[in-house]
XYZ file of C-alpha atoms in Angstrom:
446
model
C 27.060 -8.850 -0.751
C 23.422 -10.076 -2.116
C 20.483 -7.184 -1.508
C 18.035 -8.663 0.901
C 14.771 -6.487 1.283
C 13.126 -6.677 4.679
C 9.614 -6.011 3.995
C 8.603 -6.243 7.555
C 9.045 -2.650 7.917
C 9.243 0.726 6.067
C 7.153 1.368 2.937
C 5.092 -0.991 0.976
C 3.998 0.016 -2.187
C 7.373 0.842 -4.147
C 9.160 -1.798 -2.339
C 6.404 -4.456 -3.350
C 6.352 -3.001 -6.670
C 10.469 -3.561 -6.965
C 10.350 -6.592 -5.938
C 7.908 -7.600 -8.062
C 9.843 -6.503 -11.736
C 12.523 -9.284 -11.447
C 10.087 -12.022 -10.487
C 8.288 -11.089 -13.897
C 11.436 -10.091 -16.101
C 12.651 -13.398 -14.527
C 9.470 -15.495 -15.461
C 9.619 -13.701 -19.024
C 12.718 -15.148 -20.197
C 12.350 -18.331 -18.783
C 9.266 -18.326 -20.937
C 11.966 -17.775 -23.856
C 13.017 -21.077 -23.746
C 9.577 -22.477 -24.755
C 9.048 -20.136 -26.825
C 12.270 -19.978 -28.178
C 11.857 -23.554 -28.836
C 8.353 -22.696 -30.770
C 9.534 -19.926 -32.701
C 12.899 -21.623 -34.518
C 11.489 -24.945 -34.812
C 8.527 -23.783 -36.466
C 9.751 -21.513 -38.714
C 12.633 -23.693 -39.491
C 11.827 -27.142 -39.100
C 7.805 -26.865 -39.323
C 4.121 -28.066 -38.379
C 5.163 -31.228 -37.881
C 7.827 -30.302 -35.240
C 6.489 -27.492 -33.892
C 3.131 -29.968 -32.701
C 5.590 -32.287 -31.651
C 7.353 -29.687 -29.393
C 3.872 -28.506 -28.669
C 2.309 -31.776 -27.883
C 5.203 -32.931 -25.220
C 4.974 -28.977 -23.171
C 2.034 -30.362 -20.833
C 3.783 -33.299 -19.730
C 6.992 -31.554 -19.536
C 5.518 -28.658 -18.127
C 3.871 -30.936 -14.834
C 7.592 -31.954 -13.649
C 8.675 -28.310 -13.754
C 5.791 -27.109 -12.199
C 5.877 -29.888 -9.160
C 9.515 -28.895 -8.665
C 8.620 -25.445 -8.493
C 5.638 -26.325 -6.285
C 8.070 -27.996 -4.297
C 10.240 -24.611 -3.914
C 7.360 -22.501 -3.312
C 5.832 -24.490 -0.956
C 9.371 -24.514 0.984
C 10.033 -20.671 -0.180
C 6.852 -19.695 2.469
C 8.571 -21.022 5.059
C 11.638 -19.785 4.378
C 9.962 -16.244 4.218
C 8.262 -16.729 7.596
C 11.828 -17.589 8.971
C 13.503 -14.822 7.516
C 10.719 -12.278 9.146
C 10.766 -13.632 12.259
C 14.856 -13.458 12.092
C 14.821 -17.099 13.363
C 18.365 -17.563 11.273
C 19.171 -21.065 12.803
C 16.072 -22.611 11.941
C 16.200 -21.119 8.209
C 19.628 -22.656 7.711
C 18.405 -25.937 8.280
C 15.552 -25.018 6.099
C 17.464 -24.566 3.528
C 19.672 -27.688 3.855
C 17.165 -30.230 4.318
C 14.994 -28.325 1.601
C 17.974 -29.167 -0.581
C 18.745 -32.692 0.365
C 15.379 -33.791 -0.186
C 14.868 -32.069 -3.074
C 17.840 -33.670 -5.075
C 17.144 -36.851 -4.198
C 13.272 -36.293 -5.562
C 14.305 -34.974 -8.620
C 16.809 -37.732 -9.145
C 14.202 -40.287 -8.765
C 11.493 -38.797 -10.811
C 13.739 -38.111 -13.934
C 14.842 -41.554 -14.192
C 11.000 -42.632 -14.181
C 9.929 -39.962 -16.308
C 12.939 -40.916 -18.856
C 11.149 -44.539 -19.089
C 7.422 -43.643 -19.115
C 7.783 -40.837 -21.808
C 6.292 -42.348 -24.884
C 3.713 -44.133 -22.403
C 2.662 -41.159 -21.617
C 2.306 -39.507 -24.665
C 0.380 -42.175 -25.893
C -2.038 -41.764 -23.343
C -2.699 -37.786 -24.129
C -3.334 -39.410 -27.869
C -0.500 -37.837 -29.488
C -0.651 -38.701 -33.081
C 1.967 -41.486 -34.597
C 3.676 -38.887 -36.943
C 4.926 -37.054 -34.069
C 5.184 -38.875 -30.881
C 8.530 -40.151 -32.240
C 10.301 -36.769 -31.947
C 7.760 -35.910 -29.024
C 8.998 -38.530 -26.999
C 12.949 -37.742 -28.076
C 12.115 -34.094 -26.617
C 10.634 -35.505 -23.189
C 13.173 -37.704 -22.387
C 16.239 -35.192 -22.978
C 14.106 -32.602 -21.282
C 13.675 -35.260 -18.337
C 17.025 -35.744 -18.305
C 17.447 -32.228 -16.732
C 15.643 -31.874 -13.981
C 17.819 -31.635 -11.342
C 19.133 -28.780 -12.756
C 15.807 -27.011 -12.730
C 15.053 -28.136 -9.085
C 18.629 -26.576 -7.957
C 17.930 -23.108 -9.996
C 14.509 -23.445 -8.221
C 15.527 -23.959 -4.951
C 18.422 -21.344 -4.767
C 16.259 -18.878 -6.989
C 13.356 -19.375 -3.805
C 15.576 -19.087 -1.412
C 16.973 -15.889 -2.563
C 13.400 -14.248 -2.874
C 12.577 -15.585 0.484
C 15.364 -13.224 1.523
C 14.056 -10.789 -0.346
C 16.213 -10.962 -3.019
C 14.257 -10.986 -6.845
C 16.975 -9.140 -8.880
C 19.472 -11.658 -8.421
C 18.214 -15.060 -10.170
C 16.804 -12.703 -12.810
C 20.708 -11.792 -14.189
C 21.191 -15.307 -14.255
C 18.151 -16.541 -16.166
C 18.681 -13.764 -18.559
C 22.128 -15.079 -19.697
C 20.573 -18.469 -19.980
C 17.623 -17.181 -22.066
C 19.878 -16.187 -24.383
C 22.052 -18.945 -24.060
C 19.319 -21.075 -25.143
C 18.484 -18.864 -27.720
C 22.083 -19.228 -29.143
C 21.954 -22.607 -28.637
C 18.260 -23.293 -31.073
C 20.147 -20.913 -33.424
C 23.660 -23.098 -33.371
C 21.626 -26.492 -33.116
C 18.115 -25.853 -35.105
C 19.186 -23.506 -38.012
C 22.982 -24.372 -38.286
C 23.644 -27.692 -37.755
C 19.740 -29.118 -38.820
C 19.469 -31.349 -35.375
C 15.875 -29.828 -35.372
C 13.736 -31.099 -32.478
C 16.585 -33.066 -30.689
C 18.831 -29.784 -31.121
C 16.329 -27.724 -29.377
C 15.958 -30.017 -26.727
C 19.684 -30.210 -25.877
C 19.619 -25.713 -25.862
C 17.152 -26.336 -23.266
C 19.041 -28.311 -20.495
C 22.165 -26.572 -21.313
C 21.067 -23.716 -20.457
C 19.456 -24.730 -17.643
C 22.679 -26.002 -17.028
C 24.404 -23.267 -16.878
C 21.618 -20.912 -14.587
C 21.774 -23.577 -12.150
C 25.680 -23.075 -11.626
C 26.224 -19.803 -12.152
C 23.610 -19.231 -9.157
C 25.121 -21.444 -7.033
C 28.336 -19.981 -7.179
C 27.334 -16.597 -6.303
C 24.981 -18.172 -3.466
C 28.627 -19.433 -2.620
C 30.692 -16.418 -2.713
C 27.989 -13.083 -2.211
C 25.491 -14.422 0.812
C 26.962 -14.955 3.952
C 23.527 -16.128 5.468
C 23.356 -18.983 3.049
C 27.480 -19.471 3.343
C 26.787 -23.072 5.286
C 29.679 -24.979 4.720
C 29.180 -28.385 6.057
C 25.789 -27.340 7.315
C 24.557 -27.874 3.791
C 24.414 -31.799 4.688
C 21.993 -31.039 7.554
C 19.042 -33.213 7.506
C 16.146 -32.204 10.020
C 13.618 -34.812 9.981
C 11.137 -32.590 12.376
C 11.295 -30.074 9.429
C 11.138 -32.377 6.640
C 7.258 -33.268 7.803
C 6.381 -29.657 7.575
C 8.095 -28.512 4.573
C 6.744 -31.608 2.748
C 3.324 -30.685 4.006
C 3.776 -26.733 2.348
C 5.286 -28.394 -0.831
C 3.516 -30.916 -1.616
C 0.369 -28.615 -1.329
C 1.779 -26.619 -3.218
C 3.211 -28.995 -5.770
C -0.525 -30.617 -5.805
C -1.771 -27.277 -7.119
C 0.705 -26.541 -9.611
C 0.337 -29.798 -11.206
C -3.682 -30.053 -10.889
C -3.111 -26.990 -13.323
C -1.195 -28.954 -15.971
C -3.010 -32.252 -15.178
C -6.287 -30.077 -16.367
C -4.295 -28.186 -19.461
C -2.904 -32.082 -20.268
C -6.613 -33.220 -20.694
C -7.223 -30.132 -22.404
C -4.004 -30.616 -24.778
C -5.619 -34.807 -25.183
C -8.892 -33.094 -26.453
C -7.323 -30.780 -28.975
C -4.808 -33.577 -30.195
C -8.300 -35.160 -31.844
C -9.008 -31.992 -33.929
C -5.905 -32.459 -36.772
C -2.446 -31.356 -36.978
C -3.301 -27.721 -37.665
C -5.362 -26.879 -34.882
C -2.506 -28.406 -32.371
C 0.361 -25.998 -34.182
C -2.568 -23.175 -32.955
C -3.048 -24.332 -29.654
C 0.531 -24.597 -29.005
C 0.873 -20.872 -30.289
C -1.873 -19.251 -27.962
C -0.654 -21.367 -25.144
C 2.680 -20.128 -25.487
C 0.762 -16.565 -25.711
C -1.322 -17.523 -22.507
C 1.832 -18.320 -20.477
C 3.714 -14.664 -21.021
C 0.346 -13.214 -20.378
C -0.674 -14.905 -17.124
C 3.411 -15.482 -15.576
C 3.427 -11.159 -14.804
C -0.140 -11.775 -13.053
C 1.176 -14.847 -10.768
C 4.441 -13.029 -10.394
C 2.762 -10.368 -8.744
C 1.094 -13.074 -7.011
C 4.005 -14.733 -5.720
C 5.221 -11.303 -4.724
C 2.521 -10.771 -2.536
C 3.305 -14.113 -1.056
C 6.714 -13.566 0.179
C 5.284 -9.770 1.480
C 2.726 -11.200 3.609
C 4.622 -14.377 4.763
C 7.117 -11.948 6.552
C 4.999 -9.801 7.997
C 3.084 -12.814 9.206
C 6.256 -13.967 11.013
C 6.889 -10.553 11.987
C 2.831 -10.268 13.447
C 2.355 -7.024 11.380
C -1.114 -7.993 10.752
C -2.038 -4.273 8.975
C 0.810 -4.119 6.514
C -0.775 -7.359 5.490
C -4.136 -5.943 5.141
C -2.085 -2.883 2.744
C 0.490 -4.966 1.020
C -2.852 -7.137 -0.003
C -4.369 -4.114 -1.619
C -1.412 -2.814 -3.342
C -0.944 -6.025 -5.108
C -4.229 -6.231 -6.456
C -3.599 -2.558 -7.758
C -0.645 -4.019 -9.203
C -3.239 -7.006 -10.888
C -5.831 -5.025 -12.232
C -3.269 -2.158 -13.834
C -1.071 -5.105 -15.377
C -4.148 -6.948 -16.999
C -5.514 -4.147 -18.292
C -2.120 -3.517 -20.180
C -1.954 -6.919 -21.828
C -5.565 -7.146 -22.793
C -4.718 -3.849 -24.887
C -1.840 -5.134 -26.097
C -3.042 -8.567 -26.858
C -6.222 -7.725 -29.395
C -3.678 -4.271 -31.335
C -1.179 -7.361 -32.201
C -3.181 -10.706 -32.444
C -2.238 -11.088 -36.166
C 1.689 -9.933 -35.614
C 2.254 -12.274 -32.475
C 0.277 -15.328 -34.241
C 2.926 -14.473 -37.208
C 5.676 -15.055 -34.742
C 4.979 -18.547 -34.433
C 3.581 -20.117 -38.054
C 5.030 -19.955 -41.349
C 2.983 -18.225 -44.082
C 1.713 -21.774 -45.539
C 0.333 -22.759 -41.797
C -2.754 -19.915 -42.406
C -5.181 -22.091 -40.949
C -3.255 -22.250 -37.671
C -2.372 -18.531 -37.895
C -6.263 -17.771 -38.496
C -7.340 -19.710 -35.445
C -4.994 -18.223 -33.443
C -5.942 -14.903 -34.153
C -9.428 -15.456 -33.258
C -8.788 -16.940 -29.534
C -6.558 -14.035 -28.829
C -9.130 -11.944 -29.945
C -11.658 -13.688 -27.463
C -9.253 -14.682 -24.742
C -7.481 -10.200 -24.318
C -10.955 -8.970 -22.261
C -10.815 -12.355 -20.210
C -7.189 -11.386 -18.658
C -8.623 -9.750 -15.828
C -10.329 -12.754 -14.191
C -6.891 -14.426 -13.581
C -5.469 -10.786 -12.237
C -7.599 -11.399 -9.580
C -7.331 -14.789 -9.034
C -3.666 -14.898 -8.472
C -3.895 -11.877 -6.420
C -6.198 -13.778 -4.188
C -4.010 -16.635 -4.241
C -0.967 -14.901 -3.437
C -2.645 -14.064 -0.197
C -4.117 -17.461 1.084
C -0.360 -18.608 0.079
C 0.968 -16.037 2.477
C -0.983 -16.765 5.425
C 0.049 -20.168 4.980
C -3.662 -21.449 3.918
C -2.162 -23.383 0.960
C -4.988 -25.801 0.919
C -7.115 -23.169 -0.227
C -5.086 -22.409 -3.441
C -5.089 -26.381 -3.708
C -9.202 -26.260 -3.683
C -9.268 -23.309 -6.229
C -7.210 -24.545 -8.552
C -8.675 -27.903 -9.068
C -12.615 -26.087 -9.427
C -10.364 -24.055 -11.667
C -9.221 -26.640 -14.010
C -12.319 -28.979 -13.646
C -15.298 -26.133 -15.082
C -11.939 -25.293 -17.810
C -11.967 -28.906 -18.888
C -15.911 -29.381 -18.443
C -16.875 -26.501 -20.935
C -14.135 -27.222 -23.301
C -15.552 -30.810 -23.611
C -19.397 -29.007 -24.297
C -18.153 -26.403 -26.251
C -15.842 -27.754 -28.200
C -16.374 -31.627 -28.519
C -20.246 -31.528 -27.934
C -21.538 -28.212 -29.399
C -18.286 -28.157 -31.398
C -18.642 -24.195 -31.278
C -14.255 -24.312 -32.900
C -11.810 -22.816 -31.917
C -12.411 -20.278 -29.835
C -14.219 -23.006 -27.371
C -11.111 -22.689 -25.476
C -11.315 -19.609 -25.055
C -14.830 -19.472 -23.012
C -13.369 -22.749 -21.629
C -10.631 -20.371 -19.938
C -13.605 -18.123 -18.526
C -15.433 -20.310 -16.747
C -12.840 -22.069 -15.285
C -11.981 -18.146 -13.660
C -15.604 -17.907 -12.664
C -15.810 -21.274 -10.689
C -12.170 -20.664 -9.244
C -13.699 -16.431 -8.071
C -16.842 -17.971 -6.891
C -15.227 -20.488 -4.347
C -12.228 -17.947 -3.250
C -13.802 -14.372 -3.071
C -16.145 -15.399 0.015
C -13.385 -17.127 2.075
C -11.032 -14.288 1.402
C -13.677 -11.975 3.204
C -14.202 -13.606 5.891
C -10.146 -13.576 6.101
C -9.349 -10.430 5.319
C -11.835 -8.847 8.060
C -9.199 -10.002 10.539
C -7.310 -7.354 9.652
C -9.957 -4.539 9.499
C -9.802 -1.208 11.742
């Protein structure tokens, strides 16, 4: 039987901190498959491909991240559910969840299939890549439903409590995918159209393989025919929770996309750069909103349980947890700038390699501004206040895209523009949370 964690009662700092390792290994390896993606095609195939794959990650990246909006969003409620042991009303949760998410992702793959190279024109991708950019997109596109059903089930499971669980599964499908670039890049010379393919195939394969132990190992989510329930009354909330919380997660990559439009003026080299550092970024900052997301699922069941001072705790343990990790990675980050920036360009791409090195050498001392800022978030997304995240986010994203539009178009300070652009983008985003989450938190002062 599945290990579900009740964190309505007990301890709360090893617990949170348990539950917290999956979600990051988890996040880590599905980080693999972009990277994985970056790391063969680049070494093997080149500039050229590895700005192609680079150049299509924003727009890919905003339908992942509204599906997973779309979980989270429906994971909260789940959580509150599960704490208040209201077991009825989570089933049909979960099976209207489901129902409408399929028939979402259907929908938007098929249009994001025929607006690909549309698209990419718009972000100004240059000619002598948006051919293969647009070939990666669409099979990409292709497999979304698969990543909406690993989503969901994965969301459902942590709303249970449950973080180890989708973690063995994404692992084998890291490596799968890894396989996959090996057997399809480097073997058989499909180069960006075999890496593409690893990618939903692996996917593929996460998505099932979760299913069927959802299936066999959780009685709770064992619903038979119930999985074709479709409550309308909860389908007005849930979408309410999602699509907040999809509107967030996408105002992120909407913002990075702009971002990703600027740089695509600056020359082949500095794209292969940014799409190294941004690959960098994203295993840096996924432990930080792990944590995050942790916290989220802590706090949503003791709100449903009314434990209003584990709350208050669990809150200050996970920023612990925030501060500790991003002090780590900013250590870690400026000892092996040159190494990591060697993991990703071959030793005729110097002039990427070169920039690179110098953001990451900027960007390590910066981590802890997003420690907090997901640990803040993590909160406001517990309690259920998801329009606050939504606010954040987008102040976020506009000073980011603001100052790299001074700094680097305007003052044209290079590189490392984007950097500082990351900054104050943290600043605005601290400035606008930090006094709300006072006056919050002193609800649940002695």
């Amino acid at each position: 039987m599945a290990k579900k964690r009740d964190m309505t009662e007990g301890k709360i700092a090893l617990p949170l901190a348990a539950f917290t390792l999956p979600l990051v290994l988890g996040n880590l390896f599905q980080l693999t498959y972009n990277a994985a993606d970056s790391v063969i095609v680049g070494q093997y195939v080149g500039e050229g491909a590895l700005a192609a794959v680079g150049t299509s990650a924003p727009l890919m990246n905003i339908a992942l991240l509204l599906i997973s909006g779309l979980c989270m969003g429906a994971g909260i409620l789940m959580s509150a559910q599960y704490g208040s042991r209201d077991y009825e009303l989570l089933s049909r949760q979960v099976s209207t969840t489901f129902l409408a998410g399929c028939g979402f992702s259907v929908t938007f793959s098929l249009i994001s299939v025929l607006l690909a190279e549309p698209l990419l024109r718009l972000i100004q991708v240059p000619e002598e890549v948006i051919g293969e950019a647009a070939l990666y997109l669409r099979i990409v596109f292709l497999g979304i439903l698969f990543t909406f059903i690993y989503n969901f089930l994965a969301n459902t499971l942590r709303a249970l409590g449950d973080s180890r669980t989708p973690l063995y599964f994404l692992m084998a499908s890291a490596v799968l995918n890894i396989l996959g670039d090996l057997l399809l890049v480097v073997a058989l010379g499909l180069g960006v159209l075999g890496s593409a393919v690893s990618t939903v195939a692996s996917e593929a394969v996460c998505c099932l393989l979760c299913g069927v132990y959802i299936h066999r190992r959780v009685p709770l989510l064992k619903l038979g025919k119930g999985w074709l329930v479709f409550d309308r009354r909860l389908l007005g909330q849930t979408v309410s929770y999602s699509s907040t919380s999809a509107l967030q997660q996408v105002c992120l990559q909407v913002g990075k996309t702009v971002i990703q439009a600027l740089v695509n003026t600056q020359g082949v080299s500095v794209m292969a750069a940014f799409t190294a550092v941004n690959r960098v970024d994203d295993f840096a900052y996924t432990p930080q909103q792990n944590i995050g997301h942790a916290m989220t699922t802590f706090i949503a069941q003791n709100k449903g349980a009314g434990h209003g001072e584990r709350i208050r705790r669990g809150f200050r343990i996970g920023m612990g947890l925030e501060i500790t990790y991003s002090a780590v990675i900013c250590i870690a980050i400026l000892a092996g700038a040159p190494a990591i920036m060697g993991w990703f360009a071959e030793a005729e791409d110097a002039q990427a390699a070169a920039l690179g090195v110098g953001y990451l050498r900027h960007i390590a001392p910066m981590y802890l501004l997003p420690g907090f800022t997901n640990g803040i978030q993590g909160f406001f997304r517990g309690m259920g206040d998801l329009k606050v995240t939504l606010y954040s986010t987008f102040m976020n994203m506009l000073g980011r895209v603001a100052a790299v539009w001074i700094l680097l178009l305007v003052l044209r300070l290079g590189f490392v523009s984007l950097a500082w652009a990351n900054f104050a983008g943290w600043a605005v985003m601290l400035l606008f949370e930090v006094p709300l989450l006072w006056r919050r938190i002193k609800i649940f002062l002695p």
